[in-house]
mmCIF file of C-alpha atoms and ligand atoms in Angstrom:
data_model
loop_
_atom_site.group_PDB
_atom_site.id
_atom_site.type_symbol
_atom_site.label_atom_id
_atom_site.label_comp_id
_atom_site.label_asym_id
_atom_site.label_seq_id
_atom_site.Cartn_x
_atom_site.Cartn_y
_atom_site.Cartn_z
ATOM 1 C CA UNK A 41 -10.113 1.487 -27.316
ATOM 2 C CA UNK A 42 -7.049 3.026 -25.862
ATOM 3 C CA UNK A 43 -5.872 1.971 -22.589
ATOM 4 C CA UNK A 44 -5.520 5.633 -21.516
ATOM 5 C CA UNK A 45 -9.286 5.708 -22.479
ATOM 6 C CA UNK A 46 -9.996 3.830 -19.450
ATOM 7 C CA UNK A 47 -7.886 6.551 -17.131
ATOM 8 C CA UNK A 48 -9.552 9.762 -15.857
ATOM 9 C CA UNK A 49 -6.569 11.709 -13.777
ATOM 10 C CA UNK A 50 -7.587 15.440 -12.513
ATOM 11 C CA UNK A 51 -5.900 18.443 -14.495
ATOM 12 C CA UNK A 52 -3.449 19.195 -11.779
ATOM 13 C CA UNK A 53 -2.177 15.707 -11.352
ATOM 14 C CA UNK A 54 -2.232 15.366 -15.603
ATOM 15 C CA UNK A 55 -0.084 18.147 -15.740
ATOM 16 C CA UNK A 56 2.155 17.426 -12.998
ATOM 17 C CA UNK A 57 2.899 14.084 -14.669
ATOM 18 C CA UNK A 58 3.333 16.006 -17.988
ATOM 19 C CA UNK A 59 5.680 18.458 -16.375
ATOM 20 C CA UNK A 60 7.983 15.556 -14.592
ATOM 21 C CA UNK A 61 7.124 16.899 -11.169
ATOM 22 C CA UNK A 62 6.784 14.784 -7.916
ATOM 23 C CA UNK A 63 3.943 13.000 -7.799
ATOM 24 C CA UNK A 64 3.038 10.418 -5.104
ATOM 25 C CA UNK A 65 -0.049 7.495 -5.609
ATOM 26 C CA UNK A 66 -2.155 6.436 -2.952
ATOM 27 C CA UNK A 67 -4.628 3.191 -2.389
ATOM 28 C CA UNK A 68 -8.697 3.323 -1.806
ATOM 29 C CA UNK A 69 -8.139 0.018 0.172
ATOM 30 C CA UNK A 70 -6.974 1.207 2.691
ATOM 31 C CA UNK A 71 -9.580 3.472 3.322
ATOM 32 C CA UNK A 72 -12.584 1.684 2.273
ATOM 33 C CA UNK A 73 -11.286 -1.661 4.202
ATOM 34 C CA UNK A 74 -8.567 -0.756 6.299
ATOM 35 C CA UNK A 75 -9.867 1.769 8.312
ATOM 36 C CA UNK A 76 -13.153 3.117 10.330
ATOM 37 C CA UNK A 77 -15.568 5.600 8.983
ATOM 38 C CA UNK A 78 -15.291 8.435 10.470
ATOM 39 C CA UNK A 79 -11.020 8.286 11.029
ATOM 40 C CA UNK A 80 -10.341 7.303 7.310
ATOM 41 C CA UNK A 81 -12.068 10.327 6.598
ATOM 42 C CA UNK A 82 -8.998 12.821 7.979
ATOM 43 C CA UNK A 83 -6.624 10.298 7.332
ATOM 44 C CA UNK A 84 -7.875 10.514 3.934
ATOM 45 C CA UNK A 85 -7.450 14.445 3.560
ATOM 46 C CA UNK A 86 -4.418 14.193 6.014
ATOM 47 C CA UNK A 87 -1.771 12.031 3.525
ATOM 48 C CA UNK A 88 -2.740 14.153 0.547
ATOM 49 C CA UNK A 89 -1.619 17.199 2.717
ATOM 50 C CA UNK A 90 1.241 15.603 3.739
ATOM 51 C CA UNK A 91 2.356 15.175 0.458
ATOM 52 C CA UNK A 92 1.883 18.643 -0.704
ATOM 53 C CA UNK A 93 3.480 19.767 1.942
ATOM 54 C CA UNK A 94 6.947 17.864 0.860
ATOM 55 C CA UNK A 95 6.467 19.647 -2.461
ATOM 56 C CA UNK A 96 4.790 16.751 -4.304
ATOM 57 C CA UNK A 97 1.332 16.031 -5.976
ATOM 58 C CA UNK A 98 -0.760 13.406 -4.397
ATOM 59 C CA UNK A 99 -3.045 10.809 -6.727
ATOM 60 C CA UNK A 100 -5.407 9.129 -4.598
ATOM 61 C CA UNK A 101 -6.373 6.310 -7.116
ATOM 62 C CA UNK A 102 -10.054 3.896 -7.235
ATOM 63 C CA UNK A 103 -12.017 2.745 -9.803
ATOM 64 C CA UNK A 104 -16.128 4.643 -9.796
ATOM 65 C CA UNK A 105 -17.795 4.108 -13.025
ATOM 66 C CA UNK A 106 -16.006 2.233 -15.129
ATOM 67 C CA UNK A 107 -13.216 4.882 -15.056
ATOM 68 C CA UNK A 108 -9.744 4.042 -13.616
ATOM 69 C CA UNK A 109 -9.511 7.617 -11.165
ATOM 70 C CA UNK A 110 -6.519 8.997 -10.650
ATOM 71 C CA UNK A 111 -7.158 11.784 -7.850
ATOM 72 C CA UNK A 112 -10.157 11.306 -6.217
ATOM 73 C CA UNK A 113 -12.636 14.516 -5.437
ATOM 74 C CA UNK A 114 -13.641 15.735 -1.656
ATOM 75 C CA UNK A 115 -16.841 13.453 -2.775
ATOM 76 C CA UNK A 116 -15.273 10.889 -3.975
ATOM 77 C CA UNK A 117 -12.943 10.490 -1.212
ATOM 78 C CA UNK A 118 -16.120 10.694 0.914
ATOM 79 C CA UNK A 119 -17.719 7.850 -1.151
ATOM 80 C CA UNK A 120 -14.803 4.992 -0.532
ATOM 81 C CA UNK A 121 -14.537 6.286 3.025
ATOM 82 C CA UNK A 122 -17.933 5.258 3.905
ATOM 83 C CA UNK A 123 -17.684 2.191 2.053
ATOM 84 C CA UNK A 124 -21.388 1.991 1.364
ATOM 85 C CA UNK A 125 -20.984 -1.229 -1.502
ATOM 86 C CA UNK A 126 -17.050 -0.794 -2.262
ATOM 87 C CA UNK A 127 -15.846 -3.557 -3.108
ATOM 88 C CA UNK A 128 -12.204 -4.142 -3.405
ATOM 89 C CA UNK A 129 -10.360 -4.548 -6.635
ATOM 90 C CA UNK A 130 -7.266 -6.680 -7.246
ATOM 91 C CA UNK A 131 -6.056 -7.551 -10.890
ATOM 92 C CA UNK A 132 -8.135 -10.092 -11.220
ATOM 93 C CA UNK A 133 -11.350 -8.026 -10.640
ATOM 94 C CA UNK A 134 -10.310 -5.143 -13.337
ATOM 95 C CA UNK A 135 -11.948 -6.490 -16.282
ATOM 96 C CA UNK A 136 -14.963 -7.101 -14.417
ATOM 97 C CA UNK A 137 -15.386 -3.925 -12.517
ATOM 98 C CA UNK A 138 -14.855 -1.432 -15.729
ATOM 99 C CA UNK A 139 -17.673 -3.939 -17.525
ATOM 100 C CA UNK A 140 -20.515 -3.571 -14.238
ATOM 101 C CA UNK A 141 -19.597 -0.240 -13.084
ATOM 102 C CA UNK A 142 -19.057 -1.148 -9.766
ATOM 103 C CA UNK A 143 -17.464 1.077 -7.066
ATOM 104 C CA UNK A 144 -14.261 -0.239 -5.866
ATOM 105 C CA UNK A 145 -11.272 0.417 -3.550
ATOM 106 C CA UNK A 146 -7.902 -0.097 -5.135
ATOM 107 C CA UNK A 147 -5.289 -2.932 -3.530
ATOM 108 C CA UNK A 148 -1.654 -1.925 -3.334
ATOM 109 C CA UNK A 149 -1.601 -4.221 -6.995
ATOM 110 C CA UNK A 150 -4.263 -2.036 -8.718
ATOM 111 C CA UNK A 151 -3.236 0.792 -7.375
ATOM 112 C CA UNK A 152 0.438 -0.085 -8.991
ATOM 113 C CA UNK A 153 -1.556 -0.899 -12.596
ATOM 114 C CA UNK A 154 -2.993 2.332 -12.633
ATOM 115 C CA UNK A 155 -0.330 4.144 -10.993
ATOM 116 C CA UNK A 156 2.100 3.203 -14.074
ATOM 117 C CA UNK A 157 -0.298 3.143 -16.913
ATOM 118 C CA UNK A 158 -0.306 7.097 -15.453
ATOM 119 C CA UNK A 159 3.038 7.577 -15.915
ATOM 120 C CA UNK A 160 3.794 7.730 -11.526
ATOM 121 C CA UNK A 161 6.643 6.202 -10.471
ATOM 122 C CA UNK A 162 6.322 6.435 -6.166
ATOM 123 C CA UNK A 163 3.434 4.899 -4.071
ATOM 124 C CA UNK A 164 2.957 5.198 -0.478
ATOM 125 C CA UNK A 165 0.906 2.658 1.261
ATOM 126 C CA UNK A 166 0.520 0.983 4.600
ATOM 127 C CA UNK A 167 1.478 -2.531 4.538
ATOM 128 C CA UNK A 168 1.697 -4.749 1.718
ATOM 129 C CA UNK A 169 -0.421 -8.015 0.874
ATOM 130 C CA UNK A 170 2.028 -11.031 1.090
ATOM 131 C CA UNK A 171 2.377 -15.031 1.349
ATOM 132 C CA UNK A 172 -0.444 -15.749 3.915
ATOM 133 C CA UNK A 173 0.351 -18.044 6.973
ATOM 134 C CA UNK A 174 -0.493 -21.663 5.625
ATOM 135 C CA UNK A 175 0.446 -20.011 2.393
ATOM 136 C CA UNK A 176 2.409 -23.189 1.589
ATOM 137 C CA UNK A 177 -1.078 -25.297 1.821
ATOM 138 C CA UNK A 178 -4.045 -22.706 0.835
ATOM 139 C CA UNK A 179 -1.838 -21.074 -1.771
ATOM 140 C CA UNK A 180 -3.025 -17.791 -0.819
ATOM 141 C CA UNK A 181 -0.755 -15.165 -1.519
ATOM 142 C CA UNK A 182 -1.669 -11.959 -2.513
ATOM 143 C CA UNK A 183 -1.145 -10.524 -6.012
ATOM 144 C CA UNK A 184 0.669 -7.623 -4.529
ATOM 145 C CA UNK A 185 3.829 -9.842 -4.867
ATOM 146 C CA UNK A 186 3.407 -10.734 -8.424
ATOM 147 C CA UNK A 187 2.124 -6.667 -9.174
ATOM 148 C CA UNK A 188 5.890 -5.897 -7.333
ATOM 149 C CA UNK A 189 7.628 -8.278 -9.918
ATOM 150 C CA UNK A 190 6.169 -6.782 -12.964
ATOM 151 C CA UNK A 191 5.356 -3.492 -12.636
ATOM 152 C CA UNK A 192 7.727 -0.475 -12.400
ATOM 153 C CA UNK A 193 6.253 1.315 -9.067
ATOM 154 C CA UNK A 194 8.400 1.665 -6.116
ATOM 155 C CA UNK A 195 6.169 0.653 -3.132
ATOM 156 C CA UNK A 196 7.172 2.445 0.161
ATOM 157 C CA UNK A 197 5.385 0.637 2.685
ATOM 158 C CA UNK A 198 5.667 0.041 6.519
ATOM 159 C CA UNK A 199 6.493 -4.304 5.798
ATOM 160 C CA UNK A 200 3.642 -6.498 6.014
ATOM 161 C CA UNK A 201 1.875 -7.392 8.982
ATOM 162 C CA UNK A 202 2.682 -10.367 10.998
ATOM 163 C CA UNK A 203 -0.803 -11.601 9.793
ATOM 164 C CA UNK A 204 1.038 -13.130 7.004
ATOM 165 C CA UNK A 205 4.161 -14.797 7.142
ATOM 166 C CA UNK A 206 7.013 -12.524 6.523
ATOM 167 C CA UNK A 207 9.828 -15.103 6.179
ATOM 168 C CA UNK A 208 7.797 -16.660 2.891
ATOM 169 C CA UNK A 209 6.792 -13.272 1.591
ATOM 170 C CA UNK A 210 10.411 -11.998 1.666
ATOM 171 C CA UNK A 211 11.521 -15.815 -0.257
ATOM 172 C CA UNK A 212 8.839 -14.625 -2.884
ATOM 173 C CA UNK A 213 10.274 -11.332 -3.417
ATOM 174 C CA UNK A 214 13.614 -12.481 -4.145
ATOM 175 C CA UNK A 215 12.269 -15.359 -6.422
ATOM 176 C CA UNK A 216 10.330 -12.335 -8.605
ATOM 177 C CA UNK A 217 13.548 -10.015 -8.140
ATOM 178 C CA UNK A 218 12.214 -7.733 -6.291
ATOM 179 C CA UNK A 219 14.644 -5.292 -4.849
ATOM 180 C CA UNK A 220 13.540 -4.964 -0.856
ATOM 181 C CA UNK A 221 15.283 -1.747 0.687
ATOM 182 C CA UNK A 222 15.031 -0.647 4.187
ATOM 183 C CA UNK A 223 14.790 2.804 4.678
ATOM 184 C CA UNK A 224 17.405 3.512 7.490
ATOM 185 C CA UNK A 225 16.886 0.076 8.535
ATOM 186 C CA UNK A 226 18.685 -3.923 7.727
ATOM 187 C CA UNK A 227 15.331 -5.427 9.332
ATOM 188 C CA UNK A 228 12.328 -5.520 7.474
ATOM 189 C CA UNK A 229 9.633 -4.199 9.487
ATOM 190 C CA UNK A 230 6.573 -5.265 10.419
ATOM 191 C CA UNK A 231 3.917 -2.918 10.383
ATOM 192 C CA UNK A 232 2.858 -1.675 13.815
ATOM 193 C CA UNK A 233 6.583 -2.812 14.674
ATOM 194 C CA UNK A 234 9.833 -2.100 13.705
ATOM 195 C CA UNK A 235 11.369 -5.378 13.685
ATOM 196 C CA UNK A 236 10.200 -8.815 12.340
ATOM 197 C CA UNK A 237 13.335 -10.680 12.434
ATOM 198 C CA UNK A 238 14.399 -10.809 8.926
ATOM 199 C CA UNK A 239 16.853 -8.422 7.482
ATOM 200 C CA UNK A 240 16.529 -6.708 4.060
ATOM 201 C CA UNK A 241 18.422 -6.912 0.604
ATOM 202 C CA UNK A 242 20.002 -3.245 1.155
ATOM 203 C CA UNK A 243 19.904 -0.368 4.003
ATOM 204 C CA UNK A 244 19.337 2.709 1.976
ATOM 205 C CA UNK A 245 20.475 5.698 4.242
ATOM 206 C CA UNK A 246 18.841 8.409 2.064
ATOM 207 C CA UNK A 247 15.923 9.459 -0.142
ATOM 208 C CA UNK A 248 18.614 10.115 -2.518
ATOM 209 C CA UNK A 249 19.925 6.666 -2.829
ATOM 210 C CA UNK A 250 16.555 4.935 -3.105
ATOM 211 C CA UNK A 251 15.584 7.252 -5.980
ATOM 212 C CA UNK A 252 19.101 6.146 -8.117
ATOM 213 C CA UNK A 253 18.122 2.938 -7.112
ATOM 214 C CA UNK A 254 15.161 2.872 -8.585
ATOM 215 C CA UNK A 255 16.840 5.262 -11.968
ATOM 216 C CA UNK A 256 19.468 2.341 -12.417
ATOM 217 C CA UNK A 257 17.055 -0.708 -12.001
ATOM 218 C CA UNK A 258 14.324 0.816 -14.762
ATOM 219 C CA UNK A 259 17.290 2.181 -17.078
ATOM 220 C CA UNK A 260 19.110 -0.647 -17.168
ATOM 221 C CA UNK A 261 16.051 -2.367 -18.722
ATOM 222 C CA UNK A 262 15.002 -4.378 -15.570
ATOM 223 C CA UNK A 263 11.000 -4.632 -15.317
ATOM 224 C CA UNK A 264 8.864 -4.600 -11.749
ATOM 225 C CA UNK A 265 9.140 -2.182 -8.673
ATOM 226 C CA UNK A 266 11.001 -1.829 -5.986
ATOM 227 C CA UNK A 267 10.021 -2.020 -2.013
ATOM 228 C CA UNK A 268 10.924 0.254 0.890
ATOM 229 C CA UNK A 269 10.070 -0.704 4.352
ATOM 230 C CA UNK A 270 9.746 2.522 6.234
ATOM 231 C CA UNK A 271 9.896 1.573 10.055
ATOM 232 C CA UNK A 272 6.884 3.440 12.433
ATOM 233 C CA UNK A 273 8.127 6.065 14.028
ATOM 234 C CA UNK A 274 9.636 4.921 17.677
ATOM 235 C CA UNK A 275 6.911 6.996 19.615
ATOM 236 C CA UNK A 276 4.048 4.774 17.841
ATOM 237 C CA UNK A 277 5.302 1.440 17.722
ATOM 238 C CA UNK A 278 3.915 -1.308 19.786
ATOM 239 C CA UNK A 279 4.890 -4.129 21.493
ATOM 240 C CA UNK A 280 5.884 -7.106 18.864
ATOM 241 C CA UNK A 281 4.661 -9.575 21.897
ATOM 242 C CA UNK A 282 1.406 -8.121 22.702
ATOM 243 C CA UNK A 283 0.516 -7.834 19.022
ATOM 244 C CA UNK A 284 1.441 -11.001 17.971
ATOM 245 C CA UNK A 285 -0.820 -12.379 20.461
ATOM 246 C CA UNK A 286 -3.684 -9.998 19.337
ATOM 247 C CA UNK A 287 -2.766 -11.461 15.578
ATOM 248 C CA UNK A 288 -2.763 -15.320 16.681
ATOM 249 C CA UNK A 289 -6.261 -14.656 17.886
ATOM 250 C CA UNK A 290 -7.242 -12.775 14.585
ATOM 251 C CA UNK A 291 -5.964 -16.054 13.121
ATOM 252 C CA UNK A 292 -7.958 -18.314 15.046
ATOM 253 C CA UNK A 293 -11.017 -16.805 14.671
ATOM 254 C CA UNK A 294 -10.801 -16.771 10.823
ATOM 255 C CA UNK A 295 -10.250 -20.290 10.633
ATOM 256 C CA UNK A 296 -13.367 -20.622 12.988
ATOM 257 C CA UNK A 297 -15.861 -18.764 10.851
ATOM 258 C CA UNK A 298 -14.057 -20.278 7.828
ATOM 259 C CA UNK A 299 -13.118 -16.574 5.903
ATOM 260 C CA UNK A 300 -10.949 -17.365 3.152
ATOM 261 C CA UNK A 301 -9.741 -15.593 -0.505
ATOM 262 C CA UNK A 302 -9.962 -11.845 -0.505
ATOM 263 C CA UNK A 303 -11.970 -11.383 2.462
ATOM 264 C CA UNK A 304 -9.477 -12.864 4.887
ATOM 265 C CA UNK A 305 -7.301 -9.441 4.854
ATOM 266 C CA UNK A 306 -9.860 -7.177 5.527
ATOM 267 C CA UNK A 307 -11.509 -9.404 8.417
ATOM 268 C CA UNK A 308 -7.973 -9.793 10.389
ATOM 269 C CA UNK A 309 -7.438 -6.057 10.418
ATOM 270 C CA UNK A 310 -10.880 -4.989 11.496
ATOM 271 C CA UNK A 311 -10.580 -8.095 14.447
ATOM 272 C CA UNK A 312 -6.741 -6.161 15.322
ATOM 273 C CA UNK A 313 -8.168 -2.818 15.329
ATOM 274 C CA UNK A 314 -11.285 -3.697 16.947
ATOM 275 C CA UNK A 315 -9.343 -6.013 19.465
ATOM 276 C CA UNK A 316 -6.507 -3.516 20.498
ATOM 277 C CA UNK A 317 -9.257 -0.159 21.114
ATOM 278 C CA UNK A 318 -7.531 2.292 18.958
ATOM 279 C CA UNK A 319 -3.924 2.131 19.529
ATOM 280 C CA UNK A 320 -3.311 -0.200 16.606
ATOM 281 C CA UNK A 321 -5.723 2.477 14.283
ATOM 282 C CA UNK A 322 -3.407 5.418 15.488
ATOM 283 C CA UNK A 323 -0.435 3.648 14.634
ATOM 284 C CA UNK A 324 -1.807 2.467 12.002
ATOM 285 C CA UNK A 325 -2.129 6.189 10.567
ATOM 286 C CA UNK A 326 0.606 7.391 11.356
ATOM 287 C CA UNK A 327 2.852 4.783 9.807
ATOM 288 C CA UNK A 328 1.142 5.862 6.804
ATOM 289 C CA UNK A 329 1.927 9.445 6.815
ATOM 290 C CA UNK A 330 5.491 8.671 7.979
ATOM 291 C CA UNK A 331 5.259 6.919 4.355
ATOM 292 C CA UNK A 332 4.004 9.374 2.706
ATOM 293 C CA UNK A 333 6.573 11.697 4.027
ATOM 294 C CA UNK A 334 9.266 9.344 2.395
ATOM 295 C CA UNK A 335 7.301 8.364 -0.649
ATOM 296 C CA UNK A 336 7.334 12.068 -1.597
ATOM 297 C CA UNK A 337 11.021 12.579 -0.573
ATOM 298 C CA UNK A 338 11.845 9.433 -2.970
ATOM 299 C CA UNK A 339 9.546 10.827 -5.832
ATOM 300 C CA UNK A 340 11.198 15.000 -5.554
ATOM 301 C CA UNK A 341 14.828 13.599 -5.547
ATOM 302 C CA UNK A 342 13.569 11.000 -8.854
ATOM 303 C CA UNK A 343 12.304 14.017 -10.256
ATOM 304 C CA UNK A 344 15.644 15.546 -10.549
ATOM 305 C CA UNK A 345 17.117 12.343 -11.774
ATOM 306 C CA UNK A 346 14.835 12.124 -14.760
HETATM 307 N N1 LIG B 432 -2.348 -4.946 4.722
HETATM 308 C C1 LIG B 432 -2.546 -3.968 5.620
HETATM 309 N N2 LIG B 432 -3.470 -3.012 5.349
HETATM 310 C C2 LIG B 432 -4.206 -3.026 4.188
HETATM 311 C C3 LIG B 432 -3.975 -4.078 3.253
HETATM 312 C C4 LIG B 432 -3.041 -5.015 3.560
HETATM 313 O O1 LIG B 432 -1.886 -3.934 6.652
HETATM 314 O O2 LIG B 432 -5.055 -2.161 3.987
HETATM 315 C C5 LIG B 432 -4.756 -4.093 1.972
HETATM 316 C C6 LIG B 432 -3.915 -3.482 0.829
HETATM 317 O O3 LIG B 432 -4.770 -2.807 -0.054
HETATM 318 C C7 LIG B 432 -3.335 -4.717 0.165
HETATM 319 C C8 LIG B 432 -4.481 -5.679 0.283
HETATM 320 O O4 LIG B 432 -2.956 -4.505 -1.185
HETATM 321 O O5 LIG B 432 -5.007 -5.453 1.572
HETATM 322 C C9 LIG B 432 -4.062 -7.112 0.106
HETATM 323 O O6 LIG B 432 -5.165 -7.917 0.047
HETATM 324 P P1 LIG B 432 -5.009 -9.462 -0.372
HETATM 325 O O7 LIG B 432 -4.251 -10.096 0.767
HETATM 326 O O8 LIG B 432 -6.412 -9.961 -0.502
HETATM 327 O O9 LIG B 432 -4.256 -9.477 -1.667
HETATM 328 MN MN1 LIG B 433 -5.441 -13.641 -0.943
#
């Protein structure tokens, strides 16, 4: 069997690809564990309009019966929104998920995989998984960072969230050579903040210069992606104080009820979102579309690179 026998893209995104137009990938995480049913919903149909509407194609991407998807239908957007027995893939799970058939959400790692076996170069996401807090005892660090040293995706993401420690998550980047690039920024944010205290390898002022980035890392024969931290927009940010407070509590309880492995993401943002009533969810979302907005920006101007 064909790798490519595994992927099942939609006819417009196939021929997008094909024609070397703009096309920007999207995670099922997010949705499935990231978010509330009935928000993700609109959020859902929201980014992929956003997309469109900066001229590029958007490829929602999950894995439903043994198929890797890229570009999910109304339903099937429907079906990881209400997260009725999605479970959520990483690498590791791949092999296991195409075998049973099981529904699952993609992470920003599988959602790279599938996103370059595809032939798309841009993803826009949230926040990334990192080196976890303790990381340096439980080991837990999120295959995101080993996905972002091996395979050639440019990530534009909003930084990681101070749920995981940022300092140790930017040391791992470097170690893997992974270029990290703030967009209009020298501080890599942190998610429902701008700031986070540590700086970045380059400030990239444009779209532009992020996509010849990107042109010059891949053609000069350099493997893995590259990361953008996109800051929230001003009017949505919240208080680094208040949240980190919010976050030390998410911590606590987690040690409490002992949640470890891949469920400790998922738990810490539902106890922040259910903790902070609502702003963190609509900053949440609209970090994300101010990604998207970039991501698609990035992928038009390395369209006319390539
Ligand atoms: N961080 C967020 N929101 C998210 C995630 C992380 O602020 O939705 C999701 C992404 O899909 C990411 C995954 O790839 O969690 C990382 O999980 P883990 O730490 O188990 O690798
Ligand atoms: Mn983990």
């Amino acid at each position: 069997m064909n790798p490519m026998d595994y992927l099942s893209i939609t006819p417009e995104i196939q021929k997008a690809i094909a024609a070397g137009k703009p096309v920007v990938a999207l995670e099922s995480t997010i949705l499935s564990h990231g978010m509330p049913w009935p928000e993700n919903k609109s959020f859902a149909h929201e980014i992929e309009d956003i997309i469109r509407a900066e001229g590029a194609v958007p490829a929602t991407i999950a894995v439903i019966g043994g198929k890797l998807k890229v570009g999910l239908t109304p339903d099937e957007l429907d079906l990881m929104c209400k997260n009725e027995n999605v479970a959520k893939a990483s690498r590791r799970d791949l092999p296991i998920f195409l075998t049973t058939g099981q529904t699952a959400a993609t992470t920003v790692a599988t959602t790279m995989i599938v996103a370059a076996m595809a032939g798309i170069s841009v993803f826009a996401t949230g926040g990334i998984g990192g080196v976890h807090r303790k990381g340096e005892v439980t080991m837990d660090i999120s295959a995101d960072l080993q996905e972002l040293a091996h395979t050639p995706v440019t990530v534009v993401c909003a930084g990681a969230k101070m749920i995981l420690d940022i300092g140790r998550t930017l040391e791992y980047l470097e170690t893997m050579g992974v270029p990290v690039l703030g967009m209009r920024t020298s501080e890599f944010p942190s998610f429902y903040c701008k700031s986070s205290g540590f700086g970045v390898d380059h400030r990239a002022e444009t779209e532009t210069e992020v996509a010849k980035i990107m042109a010059n890392k891949w053609n000069v024969g350099l493997t893995g992606g590259v990361l953008v931290g996109n800051p929230v927009p001003d009017e949505y940010a919240l208080d680094f104080g208040e949240m980190s407070a919010v976050v030390d509590q998410a911590l606590a309880a987690a040690e409490t009820k002992g949640v470890h492995g891949k469920e400790i993401t998922p738990f810490l943002l539902a106890y922040i979102a259910e903790h902070t009533h609502g702003t963190s969810l609509n900053t949440n979302i609209q970090l994300a579309y101010n990604n998207a907005r970039v991501a698609s920006r990035i992928a038009v101007e390395y369209a006319k690179l390539k």
